[in-house]
Tab-separated table of C-alpha atoms in Angstrom:
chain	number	residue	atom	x	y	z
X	10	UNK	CA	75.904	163.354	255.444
X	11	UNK	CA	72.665	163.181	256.611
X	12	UNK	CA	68.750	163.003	255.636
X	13	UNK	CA	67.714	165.762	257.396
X	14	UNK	CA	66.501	169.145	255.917
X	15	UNK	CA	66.197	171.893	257.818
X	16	UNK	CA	62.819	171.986	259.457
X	17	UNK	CA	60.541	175.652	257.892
X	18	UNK	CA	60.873	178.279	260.743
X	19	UNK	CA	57.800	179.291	262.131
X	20	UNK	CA	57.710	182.832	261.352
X	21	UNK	CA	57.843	180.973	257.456
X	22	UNK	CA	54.907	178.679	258.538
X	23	UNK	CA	51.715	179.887	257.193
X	24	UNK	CA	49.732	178.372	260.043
X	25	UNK	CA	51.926	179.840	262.337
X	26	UNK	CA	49.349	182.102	264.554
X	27	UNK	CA	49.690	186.362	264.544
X	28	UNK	CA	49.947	185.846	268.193
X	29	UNK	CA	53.241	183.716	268.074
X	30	UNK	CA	54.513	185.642	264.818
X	31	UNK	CA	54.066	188.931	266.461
X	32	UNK	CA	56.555	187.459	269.567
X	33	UNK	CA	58.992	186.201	266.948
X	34	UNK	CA	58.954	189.316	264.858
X	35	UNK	CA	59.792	191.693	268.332
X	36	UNK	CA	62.404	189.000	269.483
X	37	UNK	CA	64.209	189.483	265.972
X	38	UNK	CA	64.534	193.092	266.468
X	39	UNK	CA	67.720	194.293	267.823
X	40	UNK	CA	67.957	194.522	271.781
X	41	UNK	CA	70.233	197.288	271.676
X	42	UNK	CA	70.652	200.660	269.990
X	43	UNK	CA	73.524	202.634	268.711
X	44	UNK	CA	73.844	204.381	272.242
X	45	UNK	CA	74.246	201.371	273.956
X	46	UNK	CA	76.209	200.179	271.516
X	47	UNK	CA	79.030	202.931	271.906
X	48	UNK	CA	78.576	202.425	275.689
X	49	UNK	CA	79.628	198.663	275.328
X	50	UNK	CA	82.250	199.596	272.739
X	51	UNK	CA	83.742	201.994	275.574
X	52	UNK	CA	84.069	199.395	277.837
X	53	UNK	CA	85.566	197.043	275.634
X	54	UNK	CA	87.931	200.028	274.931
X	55	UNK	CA	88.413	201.034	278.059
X	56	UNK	CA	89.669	196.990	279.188
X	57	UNK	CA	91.831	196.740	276.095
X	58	UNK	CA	93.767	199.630	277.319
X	59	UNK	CA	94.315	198.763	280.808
X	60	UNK	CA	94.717	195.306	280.581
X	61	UNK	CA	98.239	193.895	280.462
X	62	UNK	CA	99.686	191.946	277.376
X	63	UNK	CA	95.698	192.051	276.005
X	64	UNK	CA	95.677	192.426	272.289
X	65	UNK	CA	95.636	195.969	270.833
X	66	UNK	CA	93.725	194.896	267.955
X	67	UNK	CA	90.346	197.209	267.754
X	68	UNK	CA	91.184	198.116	264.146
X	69	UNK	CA	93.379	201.163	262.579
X	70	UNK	CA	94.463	204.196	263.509
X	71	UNK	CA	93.309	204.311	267.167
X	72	UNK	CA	95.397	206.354	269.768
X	73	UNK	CA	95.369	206.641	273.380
X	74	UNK	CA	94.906	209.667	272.763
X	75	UNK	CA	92.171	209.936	270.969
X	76	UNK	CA	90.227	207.403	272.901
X	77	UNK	CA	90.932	209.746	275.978
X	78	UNK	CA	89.482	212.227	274.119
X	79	UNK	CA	86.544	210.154	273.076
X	80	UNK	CA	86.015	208.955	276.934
X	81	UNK	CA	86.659	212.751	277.730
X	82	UNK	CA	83.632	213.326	275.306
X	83	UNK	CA	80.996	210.968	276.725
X	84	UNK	CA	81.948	210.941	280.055
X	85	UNK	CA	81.552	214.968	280.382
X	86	UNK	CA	78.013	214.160	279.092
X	87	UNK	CA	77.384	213.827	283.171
X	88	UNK	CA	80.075	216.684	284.153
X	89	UNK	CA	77.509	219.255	285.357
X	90	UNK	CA	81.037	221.670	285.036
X	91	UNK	CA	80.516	221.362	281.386
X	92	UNK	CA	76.874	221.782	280.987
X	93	UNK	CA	77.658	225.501	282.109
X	94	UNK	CA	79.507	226.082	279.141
X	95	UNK	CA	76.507	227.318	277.195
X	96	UNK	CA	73.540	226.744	279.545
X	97	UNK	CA	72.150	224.227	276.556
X	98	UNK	CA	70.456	220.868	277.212
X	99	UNK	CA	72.093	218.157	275.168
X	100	UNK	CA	70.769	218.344	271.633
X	101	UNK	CA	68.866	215.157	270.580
X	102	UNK	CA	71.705	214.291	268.683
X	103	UNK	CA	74.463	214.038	270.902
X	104	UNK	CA	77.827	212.169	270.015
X	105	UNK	CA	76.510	208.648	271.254
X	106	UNK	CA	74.324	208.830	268.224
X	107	UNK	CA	76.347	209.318	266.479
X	108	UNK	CA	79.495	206.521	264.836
X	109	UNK	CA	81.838	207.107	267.520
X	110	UNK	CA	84.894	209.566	266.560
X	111	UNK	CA	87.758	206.994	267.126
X	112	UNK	CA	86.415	204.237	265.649
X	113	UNK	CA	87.210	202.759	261.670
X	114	UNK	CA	84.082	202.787	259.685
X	115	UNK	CA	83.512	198.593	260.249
X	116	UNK	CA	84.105	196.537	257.124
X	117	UNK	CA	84.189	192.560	257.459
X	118	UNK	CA	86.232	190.462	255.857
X	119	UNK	CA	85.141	191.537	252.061
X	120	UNK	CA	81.769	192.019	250.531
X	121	UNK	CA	81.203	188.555	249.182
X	122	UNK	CA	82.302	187.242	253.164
X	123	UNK	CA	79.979	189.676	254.312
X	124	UNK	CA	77.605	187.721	256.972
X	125	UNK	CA	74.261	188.741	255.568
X	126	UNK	CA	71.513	190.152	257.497
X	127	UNK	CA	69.385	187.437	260.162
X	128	UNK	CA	66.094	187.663	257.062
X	129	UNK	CA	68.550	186.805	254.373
X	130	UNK	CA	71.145	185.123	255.183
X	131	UNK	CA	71.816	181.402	253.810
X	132	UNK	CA	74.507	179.042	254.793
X	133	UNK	CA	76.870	181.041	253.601
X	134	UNK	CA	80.545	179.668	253.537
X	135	UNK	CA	82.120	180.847	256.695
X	136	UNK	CA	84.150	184.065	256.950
X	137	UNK	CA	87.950	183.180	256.403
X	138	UNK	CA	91.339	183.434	258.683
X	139	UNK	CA	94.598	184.303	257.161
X	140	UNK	CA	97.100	182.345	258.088
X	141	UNK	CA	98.896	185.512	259.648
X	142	UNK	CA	97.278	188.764	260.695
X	143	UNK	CA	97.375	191.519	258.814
X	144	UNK	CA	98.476	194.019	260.585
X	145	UNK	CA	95.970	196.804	260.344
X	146	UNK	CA	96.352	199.814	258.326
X	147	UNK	CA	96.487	203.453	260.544
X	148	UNK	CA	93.283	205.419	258.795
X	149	UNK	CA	94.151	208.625	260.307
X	150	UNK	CA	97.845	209.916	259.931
X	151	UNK	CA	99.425	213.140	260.607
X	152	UNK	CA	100.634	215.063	257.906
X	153	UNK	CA	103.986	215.641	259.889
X	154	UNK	CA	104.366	211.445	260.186
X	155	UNK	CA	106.472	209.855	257.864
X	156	UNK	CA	103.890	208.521	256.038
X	157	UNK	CA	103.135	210.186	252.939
X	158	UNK	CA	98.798	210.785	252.896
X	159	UNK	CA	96.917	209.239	250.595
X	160	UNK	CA	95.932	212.047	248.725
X	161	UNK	CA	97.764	215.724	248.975
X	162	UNK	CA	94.275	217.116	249.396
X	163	UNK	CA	93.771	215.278	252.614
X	164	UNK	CA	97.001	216.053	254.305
X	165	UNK	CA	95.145	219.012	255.862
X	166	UNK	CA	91.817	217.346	257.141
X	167	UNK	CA	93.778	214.227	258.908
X	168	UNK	CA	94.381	214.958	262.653
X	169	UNK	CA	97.427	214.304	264.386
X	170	UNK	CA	98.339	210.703	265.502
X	171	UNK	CA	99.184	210.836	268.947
X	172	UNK	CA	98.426	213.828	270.967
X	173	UNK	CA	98.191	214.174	274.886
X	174	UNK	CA	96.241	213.005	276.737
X	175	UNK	CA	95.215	216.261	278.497
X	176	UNK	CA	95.136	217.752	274.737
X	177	UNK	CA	92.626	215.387	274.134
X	178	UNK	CA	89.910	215.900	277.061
X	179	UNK	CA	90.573	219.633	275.911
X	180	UNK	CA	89.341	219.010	272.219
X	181	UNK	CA	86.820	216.708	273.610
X	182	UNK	CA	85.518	218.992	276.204
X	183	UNK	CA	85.542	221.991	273.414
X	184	UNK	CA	83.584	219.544	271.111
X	185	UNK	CA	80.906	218.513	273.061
X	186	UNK	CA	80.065	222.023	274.676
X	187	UNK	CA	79.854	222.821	271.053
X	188	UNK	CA	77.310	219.346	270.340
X	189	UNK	CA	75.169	220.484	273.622
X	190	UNK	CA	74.621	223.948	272.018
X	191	UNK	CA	73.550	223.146	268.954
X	192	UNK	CA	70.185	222.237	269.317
X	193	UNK	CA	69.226	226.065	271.276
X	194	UNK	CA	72.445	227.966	270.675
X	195	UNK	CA	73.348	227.362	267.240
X	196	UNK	CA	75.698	230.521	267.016
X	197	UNK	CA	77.475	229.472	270.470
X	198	UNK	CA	77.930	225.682	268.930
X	199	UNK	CA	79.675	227.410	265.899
X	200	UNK	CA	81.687	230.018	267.943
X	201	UNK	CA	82.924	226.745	270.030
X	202	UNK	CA	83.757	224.759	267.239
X	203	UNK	CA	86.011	227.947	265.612
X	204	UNK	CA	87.763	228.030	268.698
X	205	UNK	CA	88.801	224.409	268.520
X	206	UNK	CA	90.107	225.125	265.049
X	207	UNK	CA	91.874	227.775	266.273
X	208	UNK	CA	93.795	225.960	269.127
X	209	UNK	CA	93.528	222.736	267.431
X	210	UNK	CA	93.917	222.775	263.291
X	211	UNK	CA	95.042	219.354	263.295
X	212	UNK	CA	93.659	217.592	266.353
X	213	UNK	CA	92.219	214.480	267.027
X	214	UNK	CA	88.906	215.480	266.430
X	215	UNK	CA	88.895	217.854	263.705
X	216	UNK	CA	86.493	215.494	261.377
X	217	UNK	CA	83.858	215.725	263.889
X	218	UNK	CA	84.643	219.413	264.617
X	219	UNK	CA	83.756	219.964	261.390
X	220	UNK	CA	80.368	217.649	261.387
X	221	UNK	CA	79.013	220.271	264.347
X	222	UNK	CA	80.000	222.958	262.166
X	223	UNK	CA	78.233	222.136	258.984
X	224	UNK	CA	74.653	221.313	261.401
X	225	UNK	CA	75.421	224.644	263.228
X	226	UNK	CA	75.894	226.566	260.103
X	227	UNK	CA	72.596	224.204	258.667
X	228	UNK	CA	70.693	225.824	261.951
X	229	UNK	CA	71.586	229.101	261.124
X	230	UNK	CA	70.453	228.849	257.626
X	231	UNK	CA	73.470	229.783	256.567
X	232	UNK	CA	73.013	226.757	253.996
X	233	UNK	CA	75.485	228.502	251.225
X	234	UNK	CA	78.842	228.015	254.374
X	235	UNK	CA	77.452	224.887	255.029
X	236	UNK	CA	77.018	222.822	251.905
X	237	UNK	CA	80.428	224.781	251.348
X	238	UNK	CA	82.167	223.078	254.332
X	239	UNK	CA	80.383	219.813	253.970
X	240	UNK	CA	81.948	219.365	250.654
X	241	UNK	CA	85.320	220.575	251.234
X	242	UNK	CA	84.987	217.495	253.808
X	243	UNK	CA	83.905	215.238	251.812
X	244	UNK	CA	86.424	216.170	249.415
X	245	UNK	CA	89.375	216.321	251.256
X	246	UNK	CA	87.924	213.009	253.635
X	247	UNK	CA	86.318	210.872	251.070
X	248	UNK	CA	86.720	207.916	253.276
X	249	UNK	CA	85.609	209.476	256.594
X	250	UNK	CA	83.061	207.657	259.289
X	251	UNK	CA	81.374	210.399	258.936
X	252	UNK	CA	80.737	211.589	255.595
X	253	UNK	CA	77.156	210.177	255.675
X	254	UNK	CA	76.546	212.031	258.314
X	255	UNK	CA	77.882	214.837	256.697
X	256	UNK	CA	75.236	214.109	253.719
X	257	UNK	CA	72.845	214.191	255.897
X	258	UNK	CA	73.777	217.926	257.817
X	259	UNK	CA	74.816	219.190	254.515
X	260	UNK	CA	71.041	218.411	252.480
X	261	UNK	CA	68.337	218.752	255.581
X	262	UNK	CA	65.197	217.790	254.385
N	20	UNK	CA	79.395	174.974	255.743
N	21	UNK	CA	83.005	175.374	254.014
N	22	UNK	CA	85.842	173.810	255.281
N	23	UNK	CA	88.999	175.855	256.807
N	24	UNK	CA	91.304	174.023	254.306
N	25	UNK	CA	88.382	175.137	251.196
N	26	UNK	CA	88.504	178.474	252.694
N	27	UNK	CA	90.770	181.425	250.290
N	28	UNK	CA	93.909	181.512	251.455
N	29	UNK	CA	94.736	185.353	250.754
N	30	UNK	CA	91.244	186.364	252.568
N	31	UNK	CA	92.676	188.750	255.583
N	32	UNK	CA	91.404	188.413	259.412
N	33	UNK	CA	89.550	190.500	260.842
N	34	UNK	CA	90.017	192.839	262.937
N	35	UNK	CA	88.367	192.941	266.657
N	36	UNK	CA	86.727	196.096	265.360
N	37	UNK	CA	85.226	194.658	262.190
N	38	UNK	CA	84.091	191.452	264.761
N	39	UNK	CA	82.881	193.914	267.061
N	40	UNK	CA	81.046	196.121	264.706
N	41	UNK	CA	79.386	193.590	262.525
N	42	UNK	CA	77.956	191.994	265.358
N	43	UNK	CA	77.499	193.208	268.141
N	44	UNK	CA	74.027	193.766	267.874
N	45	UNK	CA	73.225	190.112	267.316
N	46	UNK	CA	75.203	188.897	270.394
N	47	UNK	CA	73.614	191.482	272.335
N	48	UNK	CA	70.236	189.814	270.883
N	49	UNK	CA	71.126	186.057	271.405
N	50	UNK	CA	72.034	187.091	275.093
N	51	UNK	CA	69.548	188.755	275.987
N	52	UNK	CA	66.931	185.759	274.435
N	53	UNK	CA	69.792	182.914	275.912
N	54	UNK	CA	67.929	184.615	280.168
N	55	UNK	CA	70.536	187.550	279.874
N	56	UNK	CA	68.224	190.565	281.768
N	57	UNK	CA	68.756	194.042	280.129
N	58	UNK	CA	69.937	195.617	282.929
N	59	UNK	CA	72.893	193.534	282.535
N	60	UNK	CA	73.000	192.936	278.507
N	61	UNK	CA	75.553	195.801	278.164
N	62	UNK	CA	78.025	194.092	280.734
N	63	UNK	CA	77.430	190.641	279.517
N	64	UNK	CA	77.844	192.113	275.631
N	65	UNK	CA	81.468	193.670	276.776
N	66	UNK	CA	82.320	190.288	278.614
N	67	UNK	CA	81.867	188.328	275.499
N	68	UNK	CA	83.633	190.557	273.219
N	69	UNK	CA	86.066	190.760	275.750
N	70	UNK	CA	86.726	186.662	275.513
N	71	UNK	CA	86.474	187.080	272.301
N	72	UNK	CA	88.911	189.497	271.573
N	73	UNK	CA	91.502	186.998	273.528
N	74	UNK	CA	90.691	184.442	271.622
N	75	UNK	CA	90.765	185.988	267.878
N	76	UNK	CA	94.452	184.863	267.538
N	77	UNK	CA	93.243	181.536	267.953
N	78	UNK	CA	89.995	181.837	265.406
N	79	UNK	CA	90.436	179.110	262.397
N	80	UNK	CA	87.913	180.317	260.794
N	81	UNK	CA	86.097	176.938	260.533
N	82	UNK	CA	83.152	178.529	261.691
N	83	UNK	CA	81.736	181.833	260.825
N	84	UNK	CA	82.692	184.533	262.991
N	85	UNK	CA	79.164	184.670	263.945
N	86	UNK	CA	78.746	181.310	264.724
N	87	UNK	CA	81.512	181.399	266.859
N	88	UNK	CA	80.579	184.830	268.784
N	89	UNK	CA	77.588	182.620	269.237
N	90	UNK	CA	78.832	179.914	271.015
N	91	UNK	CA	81.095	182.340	273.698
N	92	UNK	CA	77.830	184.098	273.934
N	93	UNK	CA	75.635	180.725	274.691
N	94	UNK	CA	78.450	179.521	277.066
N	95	UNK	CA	78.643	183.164	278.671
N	96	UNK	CA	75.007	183.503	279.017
N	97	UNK	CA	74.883	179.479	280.545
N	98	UNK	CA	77.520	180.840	283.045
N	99	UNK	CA	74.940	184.272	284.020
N	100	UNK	CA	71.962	181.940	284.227
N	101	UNK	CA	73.792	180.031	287.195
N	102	UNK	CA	74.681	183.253	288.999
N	103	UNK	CA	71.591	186.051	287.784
N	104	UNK	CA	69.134	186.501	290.399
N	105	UNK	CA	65.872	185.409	288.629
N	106	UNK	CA	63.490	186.511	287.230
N	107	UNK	CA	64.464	188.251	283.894
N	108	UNK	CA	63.282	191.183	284.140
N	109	UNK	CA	62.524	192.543	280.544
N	110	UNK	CA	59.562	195.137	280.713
N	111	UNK	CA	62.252	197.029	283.452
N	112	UNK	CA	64.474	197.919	281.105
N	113	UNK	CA	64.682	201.624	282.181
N	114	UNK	CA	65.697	202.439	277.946
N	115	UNK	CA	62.295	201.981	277.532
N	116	UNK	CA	60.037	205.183	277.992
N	117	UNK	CA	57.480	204.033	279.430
N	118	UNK	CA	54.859	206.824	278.094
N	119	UNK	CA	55.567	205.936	275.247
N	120	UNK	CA	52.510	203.259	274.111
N	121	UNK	CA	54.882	201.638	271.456
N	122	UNK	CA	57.283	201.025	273.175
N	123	UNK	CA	55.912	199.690	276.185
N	124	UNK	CA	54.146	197.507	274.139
N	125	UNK	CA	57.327	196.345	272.581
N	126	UNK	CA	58.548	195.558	276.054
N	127	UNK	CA	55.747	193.553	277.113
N	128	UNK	CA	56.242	191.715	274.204
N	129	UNK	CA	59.409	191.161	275.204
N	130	UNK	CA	58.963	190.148	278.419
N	131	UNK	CA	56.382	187.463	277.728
N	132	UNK	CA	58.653	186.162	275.209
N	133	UNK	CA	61.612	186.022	277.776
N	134	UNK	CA	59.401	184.632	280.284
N	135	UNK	CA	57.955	181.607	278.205
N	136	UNK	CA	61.520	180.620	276.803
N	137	UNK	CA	62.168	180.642	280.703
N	138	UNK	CA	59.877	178.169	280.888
N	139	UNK	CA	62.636	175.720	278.337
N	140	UNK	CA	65.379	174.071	279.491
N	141	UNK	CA	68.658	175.676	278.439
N	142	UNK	CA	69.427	172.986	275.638
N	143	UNK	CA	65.771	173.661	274.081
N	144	UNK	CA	65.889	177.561	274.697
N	145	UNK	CA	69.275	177.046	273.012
N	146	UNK	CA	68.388	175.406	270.101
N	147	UNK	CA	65.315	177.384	269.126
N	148	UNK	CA	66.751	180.922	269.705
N	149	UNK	CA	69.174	180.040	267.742
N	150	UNK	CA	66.917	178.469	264.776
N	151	UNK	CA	63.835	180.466	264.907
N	152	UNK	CA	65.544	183.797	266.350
N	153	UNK	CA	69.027	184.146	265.055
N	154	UNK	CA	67.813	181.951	262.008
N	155	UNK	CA	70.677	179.810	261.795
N	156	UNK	CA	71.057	176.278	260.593
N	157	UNK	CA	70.670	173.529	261.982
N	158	UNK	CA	74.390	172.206	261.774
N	159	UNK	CA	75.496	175.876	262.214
N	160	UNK	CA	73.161	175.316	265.560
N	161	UNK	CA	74.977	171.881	265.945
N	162	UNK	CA	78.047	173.730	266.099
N	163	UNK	CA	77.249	176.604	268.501
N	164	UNK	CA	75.580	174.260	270.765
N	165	UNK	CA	77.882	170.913	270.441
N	166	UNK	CA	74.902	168.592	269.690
N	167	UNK	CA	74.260	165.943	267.060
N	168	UNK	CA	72.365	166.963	264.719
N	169	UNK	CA	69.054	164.429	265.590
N	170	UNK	CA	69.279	165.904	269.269
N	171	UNK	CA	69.107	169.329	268.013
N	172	UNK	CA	66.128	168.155	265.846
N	173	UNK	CA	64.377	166.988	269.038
N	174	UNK	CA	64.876	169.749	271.072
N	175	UNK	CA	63.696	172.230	268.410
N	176	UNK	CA	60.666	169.888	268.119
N	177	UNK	CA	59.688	169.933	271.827
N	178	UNK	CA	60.622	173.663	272.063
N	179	UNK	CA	57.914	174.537	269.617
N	180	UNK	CA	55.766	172.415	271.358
N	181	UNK	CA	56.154	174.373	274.297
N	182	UNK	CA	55.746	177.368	273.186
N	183	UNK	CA	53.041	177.034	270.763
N	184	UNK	CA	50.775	175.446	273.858
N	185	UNK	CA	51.886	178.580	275.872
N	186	UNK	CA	51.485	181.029	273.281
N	187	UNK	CA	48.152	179.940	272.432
N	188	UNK	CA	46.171	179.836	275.285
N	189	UNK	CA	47.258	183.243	276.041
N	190	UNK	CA	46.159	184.199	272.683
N	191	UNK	CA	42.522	182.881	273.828
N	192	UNK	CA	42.374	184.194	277.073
């Protein structure tokens, strides 16, 4: 259409100084990190919800419920009724840190749509609409919904679809007493997370229940129960948002 | 840049969570280098996503999805500059530890960056974020910012200007 080419970017400019590459590099780092992140996706969350007639469409699978419960699990971070649970400062890896229980690992449109990352990205053809929505796919389904599960070996890791509300903040508030022992009490964090499989075998949060368990078992040494658990997970969960994570607990350096 | 009508017809929309997941982190970026102050990024971040998950429905997917959080971004962060109390703030951003020599370097950085790109007017700040920061093109720069193309050329031109005559003395003194 035109004659013009794009111009070289500086940071691709050779005579470009350290001085102004070292500004360019810092300003293409990212501004925000995964906390902040999960703060801003609360928010967003948190407006969906309440608004009237705004569009429920954050992805798959995600219940009141369960967001209650994932609210219940950040917001108690400042509760100072919770922090007496086990007397434990918040572990360095607390639940902000972590891909945030009710949300669907994020995929784009495909792979070959994928928008590639700000060093290697080209003018790539843009991302494509439908002409009708799909409508999204629930991820986690209870094995009492009508729905048959995906596999019969999963039917007893997926948590229930829809429970209370006030279920919820009790799973959450279990959970993260359980997260805030871990790093001092390890023994406490497993004791807590037991108890929430005891009251709650199919709740909202079992898949992260069961995260804290394999790192609390990991901090015991109890490595044998924990590479155990971690792969019954994976096994039963192959598709979970947090089976990496689960790697990770399951083979500590 | 493909056209809607080139675009395959079976390819499924996304979802607001695969928008918001896939980039979130560059809005947050582009706002914060469009005069957003971090203080406010995270509220500024949810307002965009919160336009933009109104106006998904209506996404032809004529631009990427990038490109387009982009441009509600620029437009959001045009409306901020009007109302923010200057000046942007960067090296307060209480994230930041400041013991910690890295990162307060980072944030000084950061802060001298934000405060020569204060020194551009929003159309030249505009273009060369977008270009030299967010490394778009040029037309996809076009499109975010609704210039021709030869303005956009002669803004990025005189933005580099500026900032290579403020960046260097610096560097000497």
């Amino acid at each position: 259409m035109t004659g013009f080419r794009d111009p070289v970017r500086l940071l691709d400019e050779p005579s470009t100084s350290a001085e102004l590459r070292g500004l360019l590099e810092v300003a293409r780092a990212d501004t925000i990190d995964r906390t902040a992140v999960a703060r801003i996706e609360g928010g967003v969350r948190a407006r969906m919800l309440r608004a009237p007639g705004m569009p429920r469409r954050w992805g798959i699978g995600v219940s009141t419920a369960a967001l209650i419960g994932w609210f219940a699990l950040h917001s108690a971070a400042s509760d100072p009724s919770t922090d007496a649970l086990d007397g434990a400062a918040a572990p360095a890896t607390s639940i902000a840190t972590e891909p945030s229980p009710a949300l669907p690992p994020t995929r784009l449109v495909a792979p070959a749509e994928r928008v590639p990352s700000p060093s290697t990205r080209t003018d790539a053809p843009a991302p494509a609409r439908a002409t009708a929505p799909t409508p999204p796919q629930p991820r986690r389904r209870s094995p009492r919904s009508a729905a048959a599960p995906r596999a019969s070996g999963r039917a007893s890791m997926v948590a229930t679809v829809n429970p209370a509300p006030e279920t919820a903040r009790e799973e959450a508030r279990l959970l993260l007493a359980a997260r805030r022992a871990l790093a001092l009490n390890p023994a406490a964090a497993l004791a807590r997370t037991d108890e929430h499989g005891r009251r709650f075998p199919d709740g909202a949060l079992r898949e992260e229940r069961e995260l804290v368990a394999v790192r609390a078992l990991v901090a015991l040494d109890r490595l044998g129960e924990a590479r155990a658990r971690a792969d019954r997970f994976i096994a039963q969960v192959p598709t979970s948002i947090h089976r990496p994570a689960m790697i990770r607990a399951r083979d500590p350096k | 840049m493909a056209s809607a009508a080139t675009l395959p017809e079976a390819m499924p929309a996304p979802t607001f969570a695969e928008v918001f997941g896939e980039h979130v982190r560059y809005v947050a970026r582009a706002l914060q280098h469009f005069g957003v102050n971090p203080c406010d990024l995270e509220d500024e971040c949810q307002e965009v996503f919160m336009v933009a998950l109104r106006k998904l429905a209506d996404f032809e997917g004529r631009a990427s999805v990038r490109t387009w959080l982009y441009r509600i971004a620029w437009k959001h962060a045009a409306n901020y500059r009007r109302r923010a109390r200057p000046p942007y703030a960067l090296a307060r951003d209480p994230a930041v530890p400041p013991e910690q020599e890295r990162a307060l370097v980072y944030a000084r950085t950061l802060d001298r960056l934000a405060r020569i790109l204060g020194e551009l007017d929003d159309e030249r700040r505009g273009v060369f974020v977008l270009y030299e920061i967010e490394e778009l093109s040029m037309r996809e720069v076009c499109d975010v910012l609704g210039f021709p193309l030869q303005t956009a050329y002669s803004r990025l031109k005189s933005a580099r200007a500026h900032i290579l005559a403020a960046v260097e003395p610096e560097a000497r003194g």
